[in-house]
PDB file of C-alpha atoms in Angstrom:
ATOM      1  CA  MET A   1      73.102 206.114 143.536  1.00  0.00           C
ATOM      2  CA  SER A   2      72.155 203.817 146.834  1.00  0.00           C
ATOM      3  CA  THR A   3      73.331 203.880 150.036  1.00  0.00           C
ATOM      4  CA  GLU A   4      71.837 200.333 150.982  1.00  0.00           C
ATOM      5  CA  PRO A   5      74.354 197.568 152.161  1.00  0.00           C
ATOM      6  CA  ARG A   6      74.856 196.202 148.155  1.00  0.00           C
ATOM      7  CA  ILE A   7      77.156 192.593 149.731  1.00  0.00           C
ATOM      8  CA  ASN A   8      74.512 192.021 152.977  1.00  0.00           C
ATOM      9  CA  ASP A   9      71.647 193.830 153.012  1.00  0.00           C
ATOM     10  CA  ARG A  10      70.758 192.537 156.548  1.00  0.00           C
ATOM     11  CA  ILE A  11      72.516 195.367 158.840  1.00  0.00           C
ATOM     12  CA  ARG A  12      71.210 195.467 161.267  1.00  0.00           C
ATOM     13  CA  VAL A  13      73.092 196.691 164.494  1.00  0.00           C
ATOM     14  CA  PRO A  14      73.182 200.049 165.624  1.00  0.00           C
ATOM     15  CA  GLU A  15      76.621 200.282 165.663  1.00  0.00           C
ATOM     16  CA  VAL A  16      79.307 199.747 162.930  1.00  0.00           C
ATOM     17  CA  ARG A  17      83.165 199.676 162.484  1.00  0.00           C
ATOM     18  CA  LEU A  18      83.142 202.170 159.586  1.00  0.00           C
ATOM     19  CA  VAL A  19      86.205 202.706 156.721  1.00  0.00           C
ATOM     20  CA  GLY A  20      86.179 205.479 154.939  1.00  0.00           C
ATOM     21  CA  PRO A  21      86.510 205.116 150.864  1.00  0.00           C
ATOM     22  CA  SER A  22      90.581 205.907 151.207  1.00  0.00           C
ATOM     23  CA  GLY A  23      90.901 202.688 153.582  1.00  0.00           C
ATOM     24  CA  GLU A  24      91.400 205.221 156.305  1.00  0.00           C
ATOM     25  CA  GLN A  25      89.707 204.468 159.881  1.00  0.00           C
ATOM     26  CA  VAL A  26      86.496 206.334 160.706  1.00  0.00           C
ATOM     27  CA  GLY A  27      85.901 203.937 163.791  1.00  0.00           C
ATOM     28  CA  ILE A  28      82.193 203.538 165.173  1.00  0.00           C
ATOM     29  CA  VAL A  29      79.937 204.603 164.239  1.00  0.00           C
ATOM     30  CA  PRO A  30      75.540 204.403 164.372  1.00  0.00           C
ATOM     31  CA  LEU A  31      74.501 202.457 161.386  1.00  0.00           C
ATOM     32  CA  ALA A  32      72.935 205.898 160.634  1.00  0.00           C
ATOM     33  CA  LYS A  33      75.803 207.288 160.716  1.00  0.00           C
ATOM     34  CA  ALA A  34      77.477 205.282 158.305  1.00  0.00           C
ATOM     35  CA  LEU A  35      74.244 205.610 155.895  1.00  0.00           C
ATOM     36  CA  GLU A  36      74.301 209.013 156.354  1.00  0.00           C
ATOM     37  CA  LEU A  37      78.163 209.392 155.523  1.00  0.00           C
ATOM     38  CA  ALA A  38      77.464 207.092 152.194  1.00  0.00           C
ATOM     39  CA  GLN A  39      74.749 209.271 151.135  1.00  0.00           C
ATOM     40  CA  GLU A  40      76.720 212.324 151.506  1.00  0.00           C
ATOM     41  CA  TYR A  41      79.767 210.806 149.409  1.00  0.00           C
ATOM     42  CA  ASP A  42      77.564 209.359 146.724  1.00  0.00           C
ATOM     43  CA  LEU A  43      78.864 205.860 147.565  1.00  0.00           C
ATOM     44  CA  ASP A  44      77.776 202.485 148.647  1.00  0.00           C
ATOM     45  CA  LEU A  45      77.905 201.206 152.097  1.00  0.00           C
ATOM     46  CA  VAL A  46      79.407 197.601 151.550  1.00  0.00           C
ATOM     47  CA  GLU A  47      79.465 194.861 155.059  1.00  0.00           C
ATOM     48  CA  VAL A  48      82.706 193.802 154.506  1.00  0.00           C
ATOM     49  CA  ALA A  49      83.361 191.980 158.070  1.00  0.00           C
ATOM     50  CA  ALA A  50      79.794 190.568 159.576  1.00  0.00           C
ATOM     51  CA  THR A  51      81.704 188.352 161.834  1.00  0.00           C
ATOM     52  CA  ALA A  52      83.991 191.278 163.634  1.00  0.00           C
ATOM     53  CA  ARG A  53      81.969 191.956 166.059  1.00  0.00           C
ATOM     54  CA  PRO A  54      81.235 195.683 165.879  1.00  0.00           C
ATOM     55  CA  PRO A  55      80.739 194.209 161.573  1.00  0.00           C
ATOM     56  CA  VAL A  56      82.761 195.972 159.479  1.00  0.00           C
ATOM     57  CA  CYS A  57      81.584 198.827 156.757  1.00  0.00           C
ATOM     58  CA  LYS A  58      83.004 200.387 154.092  1.00  0.00           C
ATOM     59  CA  LEU A  59      82.178 203.384 151.785  1.00  0.00           C
ATOM     60  CA  MET A  60      83.053 202.292 148.821  1.00  0.00           C
ATOM     61  CA  ASP A  61      81.301 202.499 144.347  1.00  0.00           C
ATOM     62  CA  TYR A  62      80.326 198.601 144.838  1.00  0.00           C
ATOM     63  CA  GLY A  63      79.640 198.578 141.169  1.00  0.00           C
ATOM     64  CA  LYS A  64      83.442 199.618 140.388  1.00  0.00           C
ATOM     65  CA  PHE A  65      84.444 197.435 142.727  1.00  0.00           C
ATOM     66  CA  LYS A  66      82.621 194.522 141.474  1.00  0.00           C
ATOM     67  CA  TYR A  67      83.566 195.453 137.770  1.00  0.00           C
ATOM     68  CA  GLU A  68      87.512 195.942 138.950  1.00  0.00           C
ATOM     69  CA  SER A  69      87.232 192.079 140.772  1.00  0.00           C
ATOM     70  CA  ALA A  70      85.996 191.109 137.578  1.00  0.00           C
ATOM     71  CA  MET A  71      88.747 191.841 135.637  1.00  0.00           C
ATOM     72  CA  LYS A  72      91.792 190.954 138.479  1.00  0.00           C
ATOM     73  CA  ALA A  73      90.009 187.347 137.818  1.00  0.00           C
ATOM     74  CA  ARG A  74      90.307 187.457 133.688  1.00  0.00           C
ATOM     75  CA  GLU A  75      93.938 188.682 133.824  1.00  0.00           C
ATOM     76  CA  ALA A  76      94.576 185.944 136.640  1.00  0.00           C
ATOM     77  CA  ARG A  77      92.955 183.254 134.371  1.00  0.00           C
ATOM     78  CA  LYS A  78      94.486 184.480 131.530  1.00  0.00           C
ATOM     79  CA  ASN A  79      97.770 184.176 132.965  1.00  0.00           C
ATOM     80  CA  GLN A  80      97.139 180.856 134.668  1.00  0.00           C
ATOM     81  CA  ALA A  81      98.805 177.851 133.349  1.00  0.00           C
ATOM     82  CA  HIS A  82      97.091 174.352 133.374  1.00  0.00           C
ATOM     83  CA  THR A  83      99.670 171.400 133.103  1.00  0.00           C
ATOM     84  CA  VAL A  84      98.240 169.159 130.589  1.00  0.00           C
ATOM     85  CA  ILE A  85      99.019 165.213 129.653  1.00  0.00           C
ATOM     86  CA  LYS A  86      98.976 164.455 126.229  1.00  0.00           C
ATOM     87  CA  GLU A  87      99.311 160.932 125.100  1.00  0.00           C
ATOM     88  CA  MET A  88     101.123 159.290 121.980  1.00  0.00           C
ATOM     89  CA  LYS A  89     100.683 156.365 121.105  1.00  0.00           C
ATOM     90  CA  LEU A  90     102.760 154.025 118.683  1.00  0.00           C
ATOM     91  CA  ARG A  91     103.123 151.006 117.276  1.00  0.00           C
ATOM     92  CA  PRO A  92     106.819 148.630 118.354  1.00  0.00           C
ATOM     93  CA  LYS A  93     107.193 148.618 114.571  1.00  0.00           C
ATOM     94  CA  ILE A  94     105.977 151.496 112.966  1.00  0.00           C
ATOM     95  CA  ASP A  95     106.995 152.819 109.991  1.00  0.00           C
ATOM     96  CA  PRO A  96     109.399 155.612 109.399  1.00  0.00           C
ATOM     97  CA  HIS A  97     106.762 158.101 108.282  1.00  0.00           C
ATOM     98  CA  ASP A  98     104.845 157.086 111.093  1.00  0.00           C
ATOM     99  CA  TYR A  99     107.296 157.382 112.889  1.00  0.00           C
ATOM    100  CA  ASP A 100     108.234 160.785 111.503  1.00  0.00           C
ATOM    101  CA  THR A 101     104.466 162.469 111.757  1.00  0.00           C
ATOM    102  CA  LYS A 102     103.814 161.356 116.073  1.00  0.00           C
ATOM    103  CA  LYS A 103     107.901 162.784 116.484  1.00  0.00           C
ATOM    104  CA  GLY A 104     106.428 166.043 115.067  1.00  0.00           C
ATOM    105  CA  HIS A 105     102.968 165.923 117.333  1.00  0.00           C
ATOM    106  CA  VAL A 106     105.514 165.139 120.504  1.00  0.00           C
ATOM    107  CA  VAL A 107     107.677 168.100 119.349  1.00  0.00           C
ATOM    108  CA  ARG A 108     104.268 170.093 119.249  1.00  0.00           C
ATOM    109  CA  PHE A 109     103.378 169.802 122.805  1.00  0.00           C
ATOM    110  CA  LEU A 110     106.547 169.849 124.322  1.00  0.00           C
ATOM    111  CA  LYS A 111     107.129 173.620 122.973  1.00  0.00           C
ATOM    112  CA  GLN A 112     103.376 174.129 124.373  1.00  0.00           C
ATOM    113  CA  GLY A 113     105.495 173.554 127.946  1.00  0.00           C
ATOM    114  CA  ASP A 114     102.738 169.838 127.957  1.00  0.00           C
ATOM    115  CA  LYS A 115     103.890 166.499 128.983  1.00  0.00           C
ATOM    116  CA  VAL A 116     103.744 163.374 126.756  1.00  0.00           C
ATOM    117  CA  LYS A 117     102.820 160.437 127.460  1.00  0.00           C
ATOM    118  CA  ILE A 118     104.132 157.839 125.043  1.00  0.00           C
ATOM    119  CA  THR A 119     102.733 154.374 124.902  1.00  0.00           C
ATOM    120  CA  ILE A 120     103.710 151.295 123.116  1.00  0.00           C
ATOM    121  CA  MET A 121     100.372 149.094 122.398  1.00  0.00           C
ATOM    122  CA  PHE A 122     102.188 145.661 121.413  1.00  0.00           C
ATOM    123  CA  ARG A 123     100.381 142.951 119.386  1.00  0.00           C
ATOM    124  CA  GLY A 124     100.018 139.024 119.011  1.00  0.00           C
ATOM    125  CA  ARG A 125     103.775 138.083 119.536  1.00  0.00           C
ATOM    126  CA  GLU A 126     105.018 141.824 119.940  1.00  0.00           C
ATOM    127  CA  GLN A 127     104.635 140.888 123.507  1.00  0.00           C
ATOM    128  CA  SER A 128     107.435 138.477 123.995  1.00  0.00           C
ATOM    129  CA  ARG A 129     109.731 141.739 122.239  1.00  0.00           C
ATOM    130  CA  PRO A 130     110.074 144.354 125.094  1.00  0.00           C
ATOM    131  CA  GLU A 131     112.927 145.413 124.037  1.00  0.00           C
ATOM    132  CA  LEU A 132     111.867 146.504 120.589  1.00  0.00           C
ATOM    133  CA  GLY A 133     109.423 149.381 121.964  1.00  0.00           C
ATOM    134  CA  PHE A 134     112.309 150.042 124.679  1.00  0.00           C
ATOM    135  CA  ARG A 135     114.383 150.989 121.745  1.00  0.00           C
ATOM    136  CA  LEU A 136     111.726 152.817 120.404  1.00  0.00           C
ATOM    137  CA  LEU A 137     110.888 155.060 123.351  1.00  0.00           C
ATOM    138  CA  GLN A 138     114.372 155.432 123.921  1.00  0.00           C
ATOM    139  CA  ARG A 139     115.280 157.281 120.108  1.00  0.00           C
ATOM    140  CA  LEU A 140     112.311 159.040 120.502  1.00  0.00           C
ATOM    141  CA  ALA A 141     113.636 160.903 124.101  1.00  0.00           C
ATOM    142  CA  ASN A 142     116.826 161.519 122.562  1.00  0.00           C
ATOM    143  CA  ASP A 143     115.392 163.206 119.222  1.00  0.00           C
ATOM    144  CA  VAL A 144     112.987 165.296 120.786  1.00  0.00           C
ATOM    145  CA  GLN A 145     116.023 166.167 124.428  1.00  0.00           C
ATOM    146  CA  ASP A 146     116.311 169.463 123.312  1.00  0.00           C
ATOM    147  CA  LEU A 147     112.791 170.291 124.027  1.00  0.00           C
ATOM    148  CA  GLY A 148     112.164 167.756 127.079  1.00  0.00           C
ATOM    149  CA  PHE A 149     113.091 165.085 129.374  1.00  0.00           C
ATOM    150  CA  VAL A 150     112.597 161.667 130.071  1.00  0.00           C
ATOM    151  CA  GLU A 151     110.546 161.941 133.329  1.00  0.00           C
ATOM    152  CA  SER A 152     109.164 158.670 134.064  1.00  0.00           C
ATOM    153  CA  SER A 153     111.368 155.612 132.478  1.00  0.00           C
ATOM    154  CA  ALA A 154     109.808 153.343 130.267  1.00  0.00           C
ATOM    155  CA  LYS A 155     107.586 150.552 131.940  1.00  0.00           C
ATOM    156  CA  GLN A 156     105.846 147.212 131.375  1.00  0.00           C
ATOM    157  CA  ASP A 157     101.925 148.079 131.924  1.00  0.00           C
ATOM    158  CA  GLY A 158     100.487 144.306 130.608  1.00  0.00           C
ATOM    159  CA  ARG A 159     100.296 144.939 126.688  1.00  0.00           C
ATOM    160  CA  ASN A 160     101.562 148.540 126.688  1.00  0.00           C
ATOM    161  CA  MET A 161     105.221 149.713 127.036  1.00  0.00           C
ATOM    162  CA  ILE A 162     104.968 153.805 128.786  1.00  0.00           C
ATOM    163  CA  MET A 163     106.985 156.506 129.224  1.00  0.00           C
ATOM    164  CA  VAL A 164     106.075 159.974 129.916  1.00  0.00           C
ATOM    165  CA  LEU A 165     108.468 163.229 128.512  1.00  0.00           C
ATOM    166  CA  GLY A 166     108.613 166.402 130.725  1.00  0.00           C
ATOM    167  CA  PRO A 167     109.091 169.889 128.793  1.00  0.00           C
ATOM    168  CA  HIS A 168     112.088 171.657 129.434  1.00  0.00           C
ATOM    169  CA  LYS A 169     110.088 174.828 129.206  1.00  0.00           C
ATOM    170  CA  LYS A 170     107.393 176.029 131.980  1.00  0.00           C
ATOM    171  CA  LYS A 171     103.820 176.079 130.884  1.00  0.00           C
ATOM    172  CA  THR A 172     103.631 180.172 131.786  1.00  0.00           C
ATOM    173  CA  GLU A 173     107.017 180.355 129.922  1.00  0.00           C
ATOM    174  CA  ALA A 174     105.855 178.637 126.756  1.00  0.00           C
ATOM    175  CA  MET A 175     102.430 180.903 126.575  1.00  0.00           C
ATOM    176  CA  ALA A 176     104.437 183.762 127.116  1.00  0.00           C
ATOM    177  CA  GLU A 177     106.642 182.632 124.258  1.00  0.00           C
ATOM    178  CA  ALA A 178     103.407 181.756 121.678  1.00  0.00           C
ATOM    179  CA  ARG A 179     101.614 185.582 122.568  1.00  0.00           C
ATOM    180  CA  ALA A 180     105.092 187.752 122.090  1.00  0.00           C
ATOM    181  CA  ILE A 181     104.914 185.472 118.694  1.00  0.00           C
ATOM    182  CA  ALA A 182     101.622 185.946 117.924  1.00  0.00           C
ATOM    183  CA  ASP A 183     101.835 190.072 118.818  1.00  0.00           C
ATOM    184  CA  ALA A 184     104.872 189.846 116.337  1.00  0.00           C
ATOM    185  CA  ARG A 185     102.709 188.561 113.446  1.00  0.00           C
ATOM    186  CA  LYS A 186     100.296 190.512 114.447  1.00  0.00           C
ATOM    187  CA  ALA A 187     102.768 194.161 114.059  1.00  0.00           C
ATOM    188  CA  GLU A 188     104.253 192.575 111.155  1.00  0.00           C
ATOM    189  CA  ARG A 189     100.447 191.922 109.349  1.00  0.00           C
ATOM    190  CA  GLN A 190      99.448 195.409 110.119  1.00  0.00           C
ATOM    191  CA  GLY A 191     102.444 196.946 108.919  1.00  0.00           C
ATOM    192  CA  ARG A 192     102.757 194.952 105.769  1.00  0.00           C
ATOM    193  CA  ASN A 193      98.680 196.428 105.199  1.00  0.00           C
ATOM    194  CA  ALA A 194      99.462 199.618 106.183  1.00  0.00           C
ATOM    195  CA  GLY A 195     101.993 200.172 103.401  1.00  0.00           C
ATOM    196  CA  PRO A 196     100.387 200.646 100.554  1.00  0.00           C
ATOM    197  CA  ASP A 197      97.236 201.576 101.745  1.00  0.00           C
ATOM    198  CA  ALA A 198      99.313 204.614 102.914  1.00  0.00           C
ATOM    199  CA  ALA A 199     100.664 204.827  99.808  1.00  0.00           C
ATOM    200  CA  ALA A 200      96.944 204.742  97.885  1.00  0.00           C
ATOM    201  CA  ASP A 201      95.830 207.105  99.877  1.00  0.00           C
ATOM    202  CA  ASP A 202      99.178 209.723  99.123  1.00  0.00           C
ATOM    203  CA  ASP A 203      98.187 208.620  95.219  1.00  0.00           C
ATOM    204  CA  ALA A 204      94.678 209.733  95.919  1.00  0.00           C
ATOM    205  CA  ALA A 205      95.100 212.676  97.727  1.00  0.00           C
ATOM    206  CA  LEU A 206      97.397 214.168  95.232  1.00  0.00           C
ATOM    207  CA  GLU A 207      94.835 212.833  92.554  1.00  0.00           C
ATOM    208  CA  ALA A 208      91.937 214.949  94.238  1.00  0.00           C
ATOM    209  CA  GLU A 209      94.384 217.975  94.447  1.00  0.00           C
ATOM    210  CA  ASN A 210      95.442 217.885  90.488  1.00  0.00           C
ATOM    211  CA  ALA A 211      91.481 217.091  89.634  1.00  0.00           C
ATOM    212  CA  ALA A 212      90.918 220.457  91.534  1.00  0.00           C
ATOM    213  CA  ALA A 213      93.436 222.742  89.967  1.00  0.00           C
ATOM    214  CA  GLU A 214      92.153 221.740  86.906  1.00  0.00           C
ATOM    215  CA  ALA A 215      88.526 222.673  87.721  1.00  0.00           C
ATOM    216  CA  GLU A 216      89.463 225.961  88.696  1.00  0.00           C
ATOM    217  CA  ALA A 217      91.430 226.458  85.382  1.00  0.00           C
ATOM    218  CA  ASP A 218      88.459 225.363  83.488  1.00  0.00           C
ATOM    219  CA  GLU A 219      85.941 227.790  85.683  1.00  0.00           C
ATOM    220  CA  ALA A 220      88.212 231.098  84.532  1.00  0.00           C
ATOM    221  CA  ASP A 221      88.287 229.878  81.114  1.00  0.00           C
ATOM    222  CA  ASP A 222      85.085 229.804  81.418  1.00  0.00           C
ATOM    223  CA  ASP A 223      83.871 232.336  82.555  1.00  0.00           C
ATOM    224  CA  ALA A 224      83.793 234.690  79.296  1.00  0.00           C
ATOM    225  CA  ASP A 225      81.848 232.086  77.890  1.00  0.00           C
ATOM    226  CA  ASP A 226      77.417 232.324  78.475  1.00  0.00           C
ATOM    227  CA  ALA A 227      75.776 230.982  82.248  1.00  0.00           C
ATOM    228  CA  ASP A 228      74.763 227.012  79.946  1.00  0.00           C
ATOM    229  CA  GLU A 229      77.788 226.634  78.256  1.00  0.00           C
ATOM    230  CA  THR A 230      79.919 228.208  82.343  1.00  0.00           C
ATOM    231  CA  ASP A 231      77.470 225.317  83.806  1.00  0.00           C
ATOM    232  CA  ALA A 232      77.961 222.242  81.192  1.00  0.00           C
ATOM    233  CA  GLU A 233      81.897 223.108  81.335  1.00  0.00           C
ATOM    234  CA  VAL A 234      81.926 223.082  85.209  1.00  0.00           C
ATOM    235  CA  GLU A 235      80.971 219.406  85.641  1.00  0.00           C
ATOM    236  CA  GLN A 236      83.106 218.165  83.050  1.00  0.00           C
ATOM    237  CA  PRO A 237      85.922 218.389  86.127  1.00  0.00           C
ATOM    238  CA  THR A 238      84.077 217.467  88.535  1.00  0.00           C
ATOM    239  CA  GLU A 239      83.268 214.104  87.281  1.00  0.00           C
ATOM    240  CA  VAL A 240      86.920 213.907  86.842  1.00  0.00           C
ATOM    241  CA  ALA A 241      87.433 214.560  90.400  1.00  0.00           C
ATOM    242  CA  GLN A 242      84.841 211.517  90.797  1.00  0.00           C
ATOM    243  CA  ASP A 243      86.537 209.279  88.943  1.00  0.00           C
ATOM    244  CA  ALA A 244      89.606 209.843  90.602  1.00  0.00           C
TER     245      ALA A 244
END
């Protein structure tokens, strides 16, 4: 393993403050001595504080350090929750079936921990009846009150009326719950698939044992016959075992 610095390969100062592999303070040592220790421990000499006087260097396995850092960053991104604002558009005189469909989408968004922006679009003479949009927004808020709350009350914005619903669950909680459900379903599928496979394996093993026992019995009965007849008889149980 190379003993040259892996983060900053331009260490040219005569002395460095050295930190050992376990985090212990070695003290201020000449750069040549630090490189010698790195070679002795089969580790890398890595500069961790270039602005310090003298610079701070540490003995470490830099390849392992980079791998662990990448894994930690990946895990952090996995658990990171980004709040997303979804948008659902409705008309004041929406059809009941369309309303149920739109409400289903709102329910799904709230269960995922996302905010939902509800927009009522007015056209033509509908603009003179803002109460229609207000009542529709109130109805939707009441229908999903178990999953979300009104974060921003309904307000007119030109030809549109807007309301924002916020989820009761945090995004991280929704993500954790979704992962738990997915893991449970995966385990259930694996258990359901493992049952028949295990039973089939047991049946196949039992059939193989029976076939082997029959082959041994046939061989014992055919010992009195000539060699050609014995070979012919012995091949028959072998074919039966393969079919099983």
